[in-house]
């Protein structure tokens, strides 16, 4: 991973980019142009109210369920959207670079979704189209707010109700004085193997 590249992309992305603004279009162009430069087949998927940017690297087995690596490039109002979700988009661009030179059995899709903040509109438009086309998905990695870290006590607040779904993990955070010094992996039952692989990789780095 090239930290300098991540910071360059994040700095370029993290400016207010309301829909239909010049910078919103510029970030969309950044995703498309980067994917194309890395050798992916690029599609600007206009689903009516927004545009997803997709980069596809065909796998050896075209019928195999696909792997998706994605993040949303829009952001909430009245902020530059640096962590939510410029950090995720920068992560996808770097992952796309790292994965571009490999050869895989499964088709790889790298994606920048539009209109996540309006209710997951862009990603749901892709999911509906993929389902209609009979495209199965083996696993989808969604990078969301991966840029924040703090070792200060009480720097992390958990969403209401998270302790009911993840009691053990919530207790660990409380015991660590609610420090925001972690990245959370949340997955459904079908993604146990990929999550375990990521946990092993993280343990090797710690």
Short mmCIF file of C-alpha atoms in Angstrom, two decimals:
data_model
loop_
_atom_site.label_atom_id
_atom_site.label_comp_id
_atom_site.label_asym_id
_atom_site.label_seq_id
_atom_site.Cartn_x
_atom_site.Cartn_y
_atom_site.Cartn_z
CA UNK A 1 0.00 0.00 0.00
CA UNK A 2 1.27 3.44 -0.91
CA UNK A 3 0.38 5.78 1.93
CA UNK A 4 1.36 8.85 -0.09
CA UNK A 5 -1.06 7.86 -2.85
CA UNK A 6 -3.87 7.36 -0.35
CA UNK A 7 -3.28 10.80 1.15
CA UNK A 8 -3.06 12.43 -2.29
CA UNK A 9 -6.37 10.93 -3.34
CA UNK A 10 -8.06 11.74 -0.04
CA UNK A 11 -6.85 15.35 -0.20
CA UNK A 12 -8.17 15.63 -3.76
CA UNK A 13 -11.55 14.12 -2.85
CA UNK A 14 -12.18 15.86 0.48
CA UNK A 15 -13.85 19.05 -0.72
CA UNK A 16 -17.62 19.65 -0.53
CA UNK A 17 -19.25 17.84 -3.47
CA UNK A 18 -23.04 18.18 -3.40
CA UNK A 19 -24.84 16.36 -6.23
CA UNK A 20 -24.46 17.98 -9.65
CA UNK A 21 -21.60 20.18 -8.41
CA UNK A 22 -18.33 20.48 -10.30
CA UNK A 23 -16.41 18.63 -7.60
CA UNK A 24 -18.97 15.84 -7.40
CA UNK A 25 -18.40 15.33 -11.14
CA UNK A 26 -14.62 15.60 -10.66
CA UNK A 27 -14.57 12.82 -8.06
CA UNK A 28 -16.71 10.66 -10.35
CA UNK A 29 -14.20 11.34 -13.15
CA UNK A 30 -11.30 10.49 -10.84
CA UNK A 31 -12.79 7.06 -10.14
CA UNK A 32 -13.49 6.36 -13.80
CA UNK A 33 -10.13 7.57 -15.06
CA UNK A 34 -8.18 5.70 -12.39
CA UNK A 35 -10.00 2.44 -13.06
CA UNK A 36 -9.41 2.83 -16.81
CA UNK A 37 -5.72 3.60 -16.32
CA UNK A 38 -5.37 0.42 -14.27
CA UNK A 39 -6.85 -1.68 -17.07
CA UNK A 40 -10.40 -2.19 -15.81
CA UNK A 41 -13.35 -2.03 -18.18
CA UNK A 42 -15.18 1.08 -16.98
CA UNK A 43 -18.90 1.78 -16.93
CA UNK A 44 -20.61 4.94 -15.76
CA UNK A 45 -23.89 3.38 -14.68
CA UNK A 46 -26.51 6.14 -14.88
CA UNK A 47 -29.55 4.80 -13.06
CA UNK A 48 -31.61 7.98 -13.35
CA UNK A 49 -30.90 10.08 -10.26
CA UNK A 50 -27.18 9.39 -9.97
CA UNK A 51 -24.19 7.67 -11.53
CA UNK A 52 -22.20 4.71 -10.20
CA UNK A 53 -18.67 4.18 -11.51
CA UNK A 54 -17.81 0.52 -12.10
CA UNK A 55 -14.51 -1.07 -13.05
CA UNK A 56 -14.60 -4.72 -14.10
CA UNK A 57 -11.69 -7.14 -14.33
CA UNK A 58 -12.96 -10.40 -15.89
CA UNK A 59 -12.02 -13.62 -14.14
CA UNK A 60 -11.09 -16.92 -15.72
CA UNK A 61 -14.51 -18.34 -14.83
CA UNK A 62 -17.09 -15.86 -16.10
CA UNK A 63 -19.90 -17.84 -14.47
CA UNK A 64 -18.40 -17.75 -10.98
CA UNK A 65 -19.92 -15.38 -8.40
CA UNK A 66 -18.23 -12.00 -8.46
CA UNK A 67 -16.18 -10.13 -5.86
CA UNK A 68 -17.00 -6.47 -5.28
CA UNK A 69 -14.81 -3.82 -3.60
CA UNK A 70 -16.67 -0.55 -3.17
CA UNK A 71 -17.30 2.76 -1.42
CA UNK A 72 -19.69 5.66 -1.89
CA UNK A 73 -18.37 8.96 -3.23
CA UNK A 74 -21.17 11.27 -2.13
CA UNK A 75 -21.28 12.72 1.40
CA UNK A 76 -23.55 14.33 3.95
CA UNK A 77 -24.42 18.01 3.87
CA UNK A 78 -22.28 20.87 5.22
CA UNK A 79 -18.97 19.02 5.39
CA UNK A 80 -16.06 18.07 3.09
CA UNK A 81 -16.81 14.36 3.43
CA UNK A 82 -13.21 13.50 4.27
CA UNK A 83 -13.80 10.40 6.38
CA UNK A 84 -17.38 9.75 5.23
CA UNK A 85 -16.54 8.78 2.70
CA UNK A 86 -13.47 10.20 1.02
CA UNK A 87 -11.41 7.75 3.05
CA UNK A 88 -13.40 4.82 1.64
CA UNK A 89 -13.05 6.01 -1.95
CA UNK A 90 -9.29 6.50 -1.53
CA UNK A 91 -9.15 2.98 -0.11
CA UNK A 92 -11.01 1.56 -3.11
CA UNK A 93 -8.70 3.36 -5.54
CA UNK A 94 -5.66 1.92 -3.80
CA UNK A 95 -7.21 -1.55 -3.61
CA UNK A 96 -7.98 -1.32 -7.33
CA UNK A 97 -4.31 -0.58 -7.99
CA UNK A 98 -3.10 -3.46 -5.85
CA UNK A 99 -5.56 -5.92 -7.39
CA UNK A 100 -5.12 -4.79 -10.99
CA UNK A 101 -2.04 -6.91 -11.69
CA UNK A 102 -3.46 -10.20 -10.41
CA UNK A 103 -5.15 -13.02 -12.28
CA UNK A 104 -8.28 -14.41 -10.68
CA UNK A 105 -10.88 -17.11 -11.15
CA UNK A 106 -13.67 -14.74 -10.18
CA UNK A 107 -14.56 -11.49 -11.89
CA UNK A 108 -13.58 -8.47 -9.80
CA UNK A 109 -15.77 -5.36 -9.67
CA UNK A 110 -14.42 -2.15 -8.14
CA UNK A 111 -17.15 0.41 -7.62
CA UNK A 112 -17.80 3.97 -6.47
CA UNK A 113 -21.47 4.34 -5.53
CA UNK A 114 -23.50 7.51 -5.78
CA UNK A 115 -26.30 8.66 -3.45
CA UNK A 116 -25.48 6.47 -0.46
CA UNK A 117 -26.38 9.28 1.91
CA UNK A 118 -29.84 9.52 0.34
CA UNK A 119 -30.64 5.92 1.27
CA UNK A 120 -28.17 3.54 -0.42
CA UNK A 121 -29.73 4.47 -3.78
CA UNK A 122 -26.71 3.85 -6.00
CA UNK A 123 -25.69 0.49 -4.58
CA UNK A 124 -29.29 -0.72 -4.53
CA UNK A 125 -29.66 0.22 -8.21
CA UNK A 126 -26.61 -1.94 -8.97
CA UNK A 127 -27.94 -4.82 -6.85
CA UNK A 128 -31.29 -4.79 -8.64
CA UNK A 129 -29.63 -4.80 -12.04
CA UNK A 130 -27.21 -7.57 -11.07
CA UNK A 131 -30.05 -9.70 -9.71
CA UNK A 132 -32.09 -9.19 -12.89
CA UNK A 133 -29.08 -10.22 -14.97
CA UNK A 134 -28.46 -13.33 -12.87
CA UNK A 135 -25.06 -12.09 -11.64
CA UNK A 136 -24.20 -13.80 -8.37
CA UNK A 137 -21.94 -12.12 -5.81
CA UNK A 138 -19.54 -14.17 -3.69
CA UNK A 139 -18.58 -11.33 -1.37
CA UNK A 140 -18.90 -7.54 -1.34
CA UNK A 141 -16.41 -5.43 0.59
CA UNK A 142 -17.76 -1.97 1.41
CA UNK A 143 -15.24 0.58 2.68
CA UNK A 144 -16.97 3.08 4.96
CA UNK A 145 -15.19 5.67 7.10
CA UNK A 146 -11.82 3.94 7.31
CA UNK A 147 -9.71 7.07 7.88
CA UNK A 148 -10.41 8.03 11.50
CA UNK A 149 -8.23 6.94 14.40
CA UNK A 150 -7.76 8.32 17.90
CA UNK A 151 -6.11 6.94 21.02
CA UNK A 152 -7.80 9.57 23.22
CA UNK A 153 -10.31 8.24 25.78
CA UNK A 154 -13.97 8.89 24.90
CA UNK A 155 -13.12 9.62 21.26
CA UNK A 156 -15.53 6.94 19.96
CA UNK A 157 -19.32 6.93 20.31
CA UNK A 158 -21.20 3.81 19.30
CA UNK A 159 -24.49 3.91 17.40
CA UNK A 160 -27.55 3.36 19.56
CA UNK A 161 -28.37 -0.32 19.83
CA UNK A 162 -25.01 -1.62 18.61
CA UNK A 163 -24.42 -3.18 22.01
CA UNK A 164 -27.52 -5.32 21.51
CA UNK A 165 -26.20 -6.76 18.25
CA UNK A 166 -22.51 -6.93 19.21
CA UNK A 167 -22.39 -7.11 23.03
CA UNK A 168 -18.88 -8.58 23.32
CA UNK A 169 -17.28 -6.09 20.96
CA UNK A 170 -19.14 -3.17 22.54
CA UNK A 171 -17.86 -4.25 25.95
CA UNK A 172 -14.30 -4.36 24.63
CA UNK A 173 -14.62 -0.78 23.39
CA UNK A 174 -15.99 0.39 26.74
CA UNK A 175 -13.17 -1.39 28.57
CA UNK A 176 -10.75 0.49 26.30
CA UNK A 177 -12.24 3.79 27.51
CA UNK A 178 -14.17 4.25 24.25
CA UNK A 179 -11.09 4.99 22.19
CA UNK A 180 -11.53 5.17 18.42
CA UNK A 181 -8.39 3.18 17.70
CA UNK A 182 -9.92 0.33 15.70
CA UNK A 183 -11.53 -0.59 12.41
CA UNK A 184 -14.78 -2.54 12.53
CA UNK A 185 -15.54 -5.45 10.22
CA UNK A 186 -19.25 -6.26 9.97
CA UNK A 187 -20.38 -9.16 7.80
CA UNK A 188 -23.24 -11.58 7.30
CA UNK A 189 -22.93 -15.32 7.83
CA UNK A 190 -21.89 -15.94 4.23
CA UNK A 191 -18.73 -13.85 4.57
CA UNK A 192 -17.11 -15.66 7.47
CA UNK A 193 -14.16 -16.95 5.44
CA UNK A 194 -13.21 -13.55 3.91
CA UNK A 195 -13.53 -11.84 7.28
CA UNK A 196 -11.34 -14.48 8.91
CA UNK A 197 -8.71 -13.89 6.23
CA UNK A 198 -8.80 -10.15 6.92
CA UNK A 199 -8.47 -10.76 10.65
CA UNK A 200 -5.40 -12.94 10.07
CA UNK A 201 -3.85 -10.25 7.87
CA UNK A 202 -4.57 -7.57 10.51
CA UNK A 203 -3.05 -9.73 13.25
CA UNK A 204 0.11 -10.15 11.19
CA UNK A 205 0.44 -6.36 10.93
CA UNK A 206 -0.16 -5.61 14.61
#
